[in-house]
Amino acid sequence: MPRREEKRNLETIPVGSLGIIPLRGVGPLAEKVDYYLVKWRAERENEHKGSLAFTGYERPSYILEAEVPRFGTGEAKGVIKTSVRGDDLYLLVDVCNYSQTYSLFGQENHMSPDDHYQDLKRIIAAVGGKARRITVIMPFLYESRQHRRTARESLDCALALQELVNMGVDNIITFDAHDPRVQNSIPLHGFETVQPAYQFIKALLQNVDDLVIDSDHMMIISPDEGAMGRAVYYSNVLGLDVGMFYKRRDYSKIVNGRNPIVAHEFLGSSVEGKDVFIIDDMISSGESMLDVAKELKARNAKRIFLASTFGLFTNGMEKFDRAFEEGLFDKMLTTNLVYQSPELLKRDYYINVDMSKYIALIVDTLNHDASISELLDPVDRINRRVTNYKKEHGQL
């Protein structure tokens, strides 16, 4: 069977010479994306490769050198060290990479999401409108948790999206947006929120070889009402039942900016003796996810697999280590779309879901101005992967 990148019809002329600009902290992911692009374009047969429109199509690297130097006050400027005139630019940014630091009046200061977002704008400003098209790939959408107004408060995500398109950004690609409806703030511009469902299922099947994928032995769990749509999608493509927890909160108190959770209530069929797959968009402190795992164990669930697109772990890994030792969960899956600390990668229970090939496919397809609809709809790929798994394990 031909590989998926070989089956795509990319006979169209590229929008412009491809250029990738990774901002600080996203270098390792960008290098993996660049590896796939270089490899595919060297192997690809195309009768138009020698034409003027394909100038620079094959290169040893598509990463363009850029930097954001800072002054002693912490102020900065964006600098691009090569020509980008007429290029099709893809800017990669990880706003959650807290490991990056800079000097502020002689003190070491860790970069916040605001710092990363400001650096992104500096690089866009340095392009100065010379590029043919600018696409921002921002896996964790900046300020996406502040997506709606519930009191007299700012709508930061909508403001940021409007600011980017006003600066000349044509497309914004994000992953598993907390609320995809934020795209309503820029209705005339490109906005894609990509679901890594196939990559999660692929990683789980590769690392756990004794799953029985049917509704008698496995179940999908939504840890709260906000993640229900995501869980329903997984349950439909895998043919499993779905269950949901909802949070009872104490609305008379505010702790760390939110109402504290009093209890988790469960809606759904029995989980007794079943493997359960808990899926959410992000693990922040991990408190909610581990509470759900504890509730499921109390209901005699067999094995528990935690999965989240963004593993932020804002309070460290100790809580997860204790939970694993107590048998509250068996494996945890998160992607490399945000910064992964060395401590996380060392954990035996951790499964790293690599998204670099998927991003490379999207970039390669968009550069040819071809449709990415097939890439955004992974149902066929999931079905093939699950069918092969069942055949290999004698379930068909």
Coordinates of C-alpha atoms in Angstrom, one line a residue:
M1 CA 0.0 0.0 0.0
P2 CA 1.5 3.4 -0.9
R3 CA 2.3 5.8 1.9
R4 CA -0.2 8.6 2.5
E5 CA 2.3 11.3 1.5
E6 CA 2.8 9.6 -1.8
K7 CA -1.0 9.2 -2.5
R8 CA -1.6 13.0 -2.1
N9 CA -2.1 14.9 -5.4
L10 CA 0.5 17.7 -5.2
E11 CA 0.9 18.5 -8.8
T12 CA -0.2 22.1 -8.2
I13 CA 2.3 24.9 -8.2
P14 CA 3.5 26.0 -4.7
V15 CA 2.2 29.3 -3.4
G16 CA 5.8 30.5 -3.0
S17 CA 9.1 29.2 -1.8
L18 CA 8.5 27.4 1.4
G19 CA 10.0 28.9 4.6
I20 CA 9.6 27.8 8.2
I21 CA 10.4 30.2 11.0
P22 CA 10.5 28.5 14.5
L23 CA 10.3 30.9 17.4
R24 CA 12.2 30.3 20.6
G25 CA 11.5 27.0 22.3
V26 CA 9.9 25.2 19.4
G27 CA 13.2 24.3 17.6
P28 CA 13.1 20.5 18.3
L29 CA 9.6 20.2 16.8
A30 CA 10.5 22.4 13.8
E31 CA 13.6 20.3 13.1
K32 CA 11.5 17.1 12.9
V33 CA 8.9 18.8 10.6
D34 CA 11.8 20.1 8.4
Y35 CA 13.3 16.5 8.2
Y36 CA 10.0 15.1 6.8
L37 CA 9.7 18.0 4.3
V38 CA 13.2 17.6 3.0
K39 CA 12.8 13.9 2.7
W40 CA 9.5 13.9 0.9
R41 CA 10.5 16.6 -1.6
A42 CA 13.7 14.9 -2.5
E43 CA 11.8 11.6 -3.2
R44 CA 8.8 13.2 -4.9
E45 CA 8.5 12.8 -8.6
N46 CA 7.1 15.9 -10.3
E47 CA 7.3 16.8 -14.0
H48 CA 7.3 20.5 -13.1
K49 CA 10.3 20.4 -10.7
G50 CA 12.6 22.1 -13.2
S51 CA 10.2 25.0 -13.9
L52 CA 10.7 28.5 -12.6
A53 CA 7.6 28.2 -10.3
F54 CA 9.4 25.3 -8.5
T55 CA 12.6 27.3 -7.8
G56 CA 13.9 26.3 -4.4
Y57 CA 11.5 23.4 -4.1
E58 CA 14.3 21.0 -3.0
R59 CA 16.6 22.4 -0.3
P60 CA 18.7 20.9 2.5
S61 CA 16.5 22.8 5.0
Y62 CA 13.4 25.0 4.9
I63 CA 14.1 26.6 8.3
L64 CA 14.9 30.3 8.0
E65 CA 17.2 32.0 10.5
A66 CA 15.5 34.5 12.7
E67 CA 16.0 35.7 16.2
V68 CA 14.5 38.1 18.9
P69 CA 17.5 39.7 20.7
R70 CA 16.7 41.6 23.9
F71 CA 18.0 44.7 25.6
G72 CA 18.9 44.8 29.2
T73 CA 15.5 46.3 30.0
G74 CA 13.8 43.2 28.6
E75 CA 12.7 45.0 25.5
A76 CA 13.3 43.2 22.2
K77 CA 13.2 43.3 18.4
G78 CA 12.5 40.7 15.7
V79 CA 15.3 40.1 13.2
I80 CA 15.0 37.9 10.1
K81 CA 18.5 37.1 8.6
T82 CA 17.5 36.1 5.1
S83 CA 15.2 37.4 2.3
V84 CA 11.6 36.3 2.6
R85 CA 10.2 38.2 -0.4
G86 CA 7.5 36.2 -2.1
D87 CA 7.9 33.3 0.4
D88 CA 5.1 31.1 1.8
L89 CA 6.0 31.4 5.5
Y90 CA 5.0 29.2 8.3
L91 CA 5.7 30.5 11.8
L92 CA 5.8 27.9 14.6
V93 CA 5.3 29.1 18.2
D94 CA 4.9 27.3 21.5
V95 CA 3.4 29.9 23.9
C96 CA 3.6 27.4 26.8
N97 CA 7.4 26.9 26.8
Y98 CA 8.3 28.2 30.2
S99 CA 11.8 26.8 30.0
Q100 CA 13.0 29.7 27.9
T101 CA 14.6 32.6 29.8
Y102 CA 15.9 36.1 29.2
S103 CA 17.8 38.7 31.2
L104 CA 15.7 41.5 32.8
F105 CA 17.8 44.1 34.7
G106 CA 20.3 41.3 35.4
Q107 CA 17.7 38.9 36.7
E108 CA 16.8 35.6 34.9
N109 CA 13.2 35.9 33.7
H110 CA 11.2 32.9 32.4
M111 CA 9.1 33.6 29.2
S112 CA 5.4 33.7 29.7
P113 CA 2.8 33.1 27.0
D114 CA 2.6 36.9 26.7
D115 CA 6.4 37.0 25.9
H116 CA 6.1 34.3 23.3
Y117 CA 3.1 36.0 21.7
Q118 CA 4.9 39.3 21.6
D119 CA 7.9 37.7 20.0
L120 CA 5.6 36.2 17.3
K121 CA 4.3 39.7 16.5
R122 CA 7.9 41.0 16.3
I123 CA 8.8 38.4 13.7
I124 CA 5.6 39.2 11.7
A125 CA 6.6 42.8 11.9
A126 CA 10.1 42.0 10.7
V127 CA 8.6 40.3 7.6
G128 CA 7.2 43.7 6.8
G129 CA 4.6 42.5 4.3
K130 CA 7.2 41.1 1.9
A131 CA 6.0 37.4 2.2
R132 CA 3.4 36.1 -0.2
R133 CA 1.5 34.4 2.6
I134 CA 2.0 34.0 6.4
T135 CA 0.6 31.0 8.3
V136 CA 0.9 30.9 12.0
I137 CA 1.0 27.4 13.5
M138 CA 0.3 27.8 17.2
P139 CA -0.6 24.4 18.6
F140 CA -1.7 25.7 22.0
L141 CA -3.9 28.7 21.1
Y142 CA -2.8 31.8 23.0
E143 CA -5.3 32.8 25.7
S144 CA -7.7 30.1 24.5
R145 CA -8.9 29.4 28.0
Q146 CA -10.2 33.0 28.1
H147 CA -12.6 32.3 25.2
R148 CA -15.8 33.8 26.5
R149 CA -17.1 36.5 28.7
T150 CA -18.9 35.5 31.9
A151 CA -18.4 38.8 33.8
R152 CA -16.9 42.2 33.1
E153 CA -13.7 40.8 31.7
S154 CA -11.4 40.8 28.7
L155 CA -11.8 38.5 25.7
D156 CA -8.1 37.9 25.2
C157 CA -8.2 35.1 22.6
A158 CA -10.5 37.0 20.2
L159 CA -8.4 40.1 20.5
A160 CA -5.2 38.2 19.8
L161 CA -6.7 36.5 16.7
Q162 CA -7.9 39.9 15.3
E163 CA -4.5 41.4 16.0
L164 CA -2.7 38.7 14.1
V165 CA -4.9 39.0 11.0
N166 CA -4.6 42.8 11.1
M167 CA -0.8 42.3 10.9
G168 CA -1.1 40.3 7.7
V169 CA -1.5 36.7 8.9
D170 CA -3.5 34.7 6.4
N171 CA -4.1 31.4 8.2
I172 CA -3.9 30.3 11.8
I173 CA -3.6 26.6 12.5
T174 CA -4.0 25.4 16.1
F175 CA -4.6 22.0 17.7
D176 CA -7.6 21.0 19.8
A177 CA -8.7 24.5 20.6
H178 CA -10.4 24.8 24.0
D179 CA -13.4 26.3 22.2
P180 CA -13.3 26.4 18.4
R181 CA -16.0 29.1 18.3
V182 CA -13.2 31.7 18.9
Q183 CA -12.8 31.6 15.1
N184 CA -16.0 33.6 14.9
S185 CA -13.8 36.6 15.8
I186 CA -12.0 36.4 12.4
P187 CA -14.8 35.1 10.1
L188 CA -13.1 36.2 6.8
H189 CA -9.7 34.5 7.5
G190 CA -8.4 31.0 7.7
F191 CA -8.6 29.2 11.0
E192 CA -8.2 25.4 11.5
T193 CA -8.3 23.6 14.7
V194 CA -6.8 20.1 14.2
Q195 CA -7.8 17.1 16.2
P196 CA -4.9 14.6 16.9
A197 CA -7.4 11.7 17.3
Y198 CA -5.5 9.4 14.9
Q199 CA -2.2 10.0 16.6
F200 CA -3.5 9.2 20.1
I201 CA -5.2 6.0 18.9
K202 CA -2.1 4.9 17.0
A203 CA 0.2 5.6 20.0
L204 CA -2.1 3.7 22.4
L205 CA -2.3 0.6 20.0
Q206 CA 1.5 0.7 19.5
N207 CA 2.2 0.7 23.3
V208 CA -0.5 -1.5 24.7
D209 CA -0.8 -4.9 23.0
D210 CA -3.6 -6.6 24.8
L211 CA -6.5 -4.2 24.3
V212 CA -9.9 -5.6 23.4
I213 CA -11.6 -2.9 21.4
D214 CA -15.3 -3.4 21.9
S215 CA -18.0 -2.0 24.2
D216 CA -17.8 -5.0 26.6
H217 CA -14.2 -4.4 27.4
M218 CA -13.4 -0.8 26.8
M219 CA -15.0 2.7 27.4
I220 CA -14.3 6.3 26.6
I221 CA -14.6 8.8 29.4
S222 CA -15.0 12.6 29.3
P223 CA -13.6 14.1 32.5
D224 CA -16.1 17.1 32.3
E225 CA -19.0 18.4 30.2
G226 CA -16.6 20.6 28.1
A227 CA -14.8 17.6 26.7
M228 CA -17.9 15.6 25.9
G229 CA -17.9 16.3 22.1
R230 CA -14.3 15.0 21.9
A231 CA -15.2 11.8 23.8
V232 CA -18.3 11.2 21.7
Y233 CA -16.1 11.4 18.5
Y234 CA -13.7 8.8 19.9
S235 CA -16.5 6.5 21.0
N236 CA -18.2 6.7 17.6
V237 CA -15.1 5.9 15.5
L238 CA -14.0 3.1 17.9
G239 CA -17.5 1.7 18.5
L240 CA -17.4 2.1 22.3
D241 CA -19.7 3.4 25.0
V242 CA -19.0 6.8 26.5
G243 CA -19.3 8.1 30.0
M244 CA -19.0 11.6 31.5
F245 CA -18.2 13.2 34.8
Y246 CA -19.5 16.6 35.6
K247 CA -18.1 18.9 38.3
R248 CA -20.1 20.1 41.3
R249 CA -18.5 23.4 42.3
D250 CA -18.8 25.7 45.3
Y251 CA -19.8 29.0 43.6
S252 CA -19.6 30.9 46.9
K253 CA -15.8 30.7 46.9
I254 CA -12.9 31.5 44.5
V255 CA -9.6 29.7 44.9
N256 CA -6.7 30.5 42.4
G257 CA -9.1 32.3 40.2
R258 CA -11.8 29.6 39.9
N259 CA -14.6 28.0 41.9
P260 CA -13.4 24.9 43.8
I261 CA -14.7 21.5 42.8
V262 CA -16.8 19.9 45.5
A263 CA -17.4 16.5 43.8
H264 CA -17.3 14.6 40.5
E265 CA -20.6 13.0 39.5
F266 CA -20.7 10.2 36.8
L267 CA -23.1 9.7 34.0
G268 CA -22.9 6.5 31.9
S269 CA -23.0 2.7 32.0
S270 CA -20.9 0.6 34.3
V271 CA -17.1 0.7 34.0
E272 CA -16.5 -2.4 36.1
G273 CA -13.9 -4.6 34.6
K274 CA -13.4 -2.4 31.6
D275 CA -10.3 -0.5 30.3
V276 CA -11.1 3.2 30.2
F277 CA -9.6 5.9 28.0
I278 CA -9.9 9.4 29.5
I279 CA -9.5 12.1 26.9
D280 CA -9.2 15.9 27.4
D281 CA -7.6 18.9 25.7
M282 CA -5.2 19.7 28.4
I283 CA -3.7 18.6 31.7
S284 CA -2.9 21.7 33.7
S285 CA -2.4 21.0 37.4
G286 CA -3.8 17.5 36.8
E287 CA -6.1 17.7 39.8
S288 CA -9.3 17.1 37.8
M289 CA -7.9 14.3 35.7
L290 CA -6.6 12.4 38.7
D291 CA -9.9 12.9 40.6
V292 CA -11.7 11.3 37.7
A293 CA -9.2 8.4 37.7
K294 CA -9.8 7.9 41.4
E295 CA -13.5 7.9 40.9
L296 CA -13.2 5.3 38.1
K297 CA -11.0 3.0 40.3
A298 CA -13.6 3.2 43.0
R299 CA -16.1 2.0 40.4
N300 CA -13.8 -1.0 39.7
A301 CA -12.4 0.1 36.3
K302 CA -9.7 -2.3 35.1
R303 CA -7.0 -0.2 33.5
I304 CA -7.0 3.6 33.1
F305 CA -5.3 5.5 30.3
L306 CA -5.0 9.3 30.6
A307 CA -4.8 11.2 27.3
S308 CA -4.4 14.9 26.7
T309 CA -3.3 17.0 23.7
F310 CA -1.4 19.4 26.0
G311 CA 0.5 18.2 29.0
L312 CA 1.2 21.4 30.9
F313 CA 1.8 19.9 34.4
T314 CA 1.8 23.3 36.0
N315 CA 2.3 21.9 39.5
G316 CA 5.0 19.4 38.6
M317 CA 5.0 15.6 38.2
E318 CA 5.0 14.4 41.9
K319 CA 1.2 14.2 42.0
F320 CA 1.2 11.9 39.0
D321 CA 4.1 9.8 40.3
R322 CA 2.1 9.1 43.5
A323 CA -1.1 8.3 41.6
F324 CA 0.8 5.9 39.4
E325 CA 2.3 4.1 42.4
E326 CA -1.1 3.9 44.0
G327 CA -2.4 2.3 40.7
L328 CA -4.8 5.1 39.8
F329 CA -3.7 4.9 36.2
D330 CA -1.6 2.8 33.9
K331 CA -0.4 5.0 31.0
M332 CA -0.5 8.7 30.2
L333 CA -0.3 10.1 26.7
T334 CA 0.4 13.7 25.7
T335 CA 1.8 15.3 22.5
N336 CA 5.0 17.1 21.7
L337 CA 3.0 20.1 20.6
V338 CA 4.1 21.9 23.8
Y339 CA 7.3 21.9 25.8
Q340 CA 8.0 18.5 27.4
S341 CA 10.3 18.6 30.4
P342 CA 13.1 16.1 30.7
E343 CA 11.4 14.8 33.9
L344 CA 8.3 14.0 32.0
L345 CA 10.1 12.1 29.2
K346 CA 11.8 9.9 31.8
R347 CA 8.6 8.6 33.3
D348 CA 8.0 4.9 32.6
Y349 CA 4.2 5.4 32.4
Y350 CA 4.5 8.2 29.8
I351 CA 3.8 7.8 26.1
N352 CA 5.0 10.6 23.8
V353 CA 2.6 11.2 20.9
D354 CA 4.7 12.7 18.1
M355 CA 2.9 15.2 15.9
S356 CA 5.8 16.4 13.7
K357 CA 4.9 14.2 10.7
Y358 CA 1.3 15.4 10.8
I359 CA 2.4 19.1 10.9
A360 CA 4.8 18.4 8.0
L361 CA 1.9 16.9 6.0
I362 CA -0.3 20.0 6.6
V363 CA 2.6 22.4 5.7
D364 CA 3.5 20.5 2.5
T365 CA -0.1 20.4 1.4
L366 CA -0.9 24.0 2.1
N367 CA 2.3 25.1 0.4
H368 CA 0.8 23.5 -2.8
D369 CA -2.5 25.3 -2.2
A370 CA -4.1 21.9 -2.0
S371 CA -7.0 20.9 0.2
I372 CA -6.2 19.6 3.7
S373 CA -9.8 18.2 4.3
E374 CA -8.6 14.6 4.2
L375 CA -5.9 15.4 6.7
L376 CA -8.4 16.9 9.1
D377 CA -10.8 13.9 8.8
P378 CA -8.9 10.8 10.1
V379 CA -11.8 8.3 10.3
D380 CA -10.5 6.1 7.5
R381 CA -7.0 6.0 8.9
I382 CA -8.3 5.2 12.4
N383 CA -10.5 2.4 11.0
R384 CA -7.6 0.9 9.1
R385 CA -5.3 1.0 12.2
V386 CA -7.9 -0.5 14.5
T387 CA -8.8 -3.3 12.0
N388 CA -5.1 -4.2 11.6
Y389 CA -4.7 -4.3 15.4
K390 CA -7.7 -6.6 15.8
K391 CA -6.4 -8.9 13.0
E392 CA -3.0 -9.1 14.6
H393 CA -4.5 -9.9 18.0
G394 CA -7.1 -12.4 16.8
Q395 CA -10.1 -10.3 17.4
L396 CA -11.4 -10.6 13.8

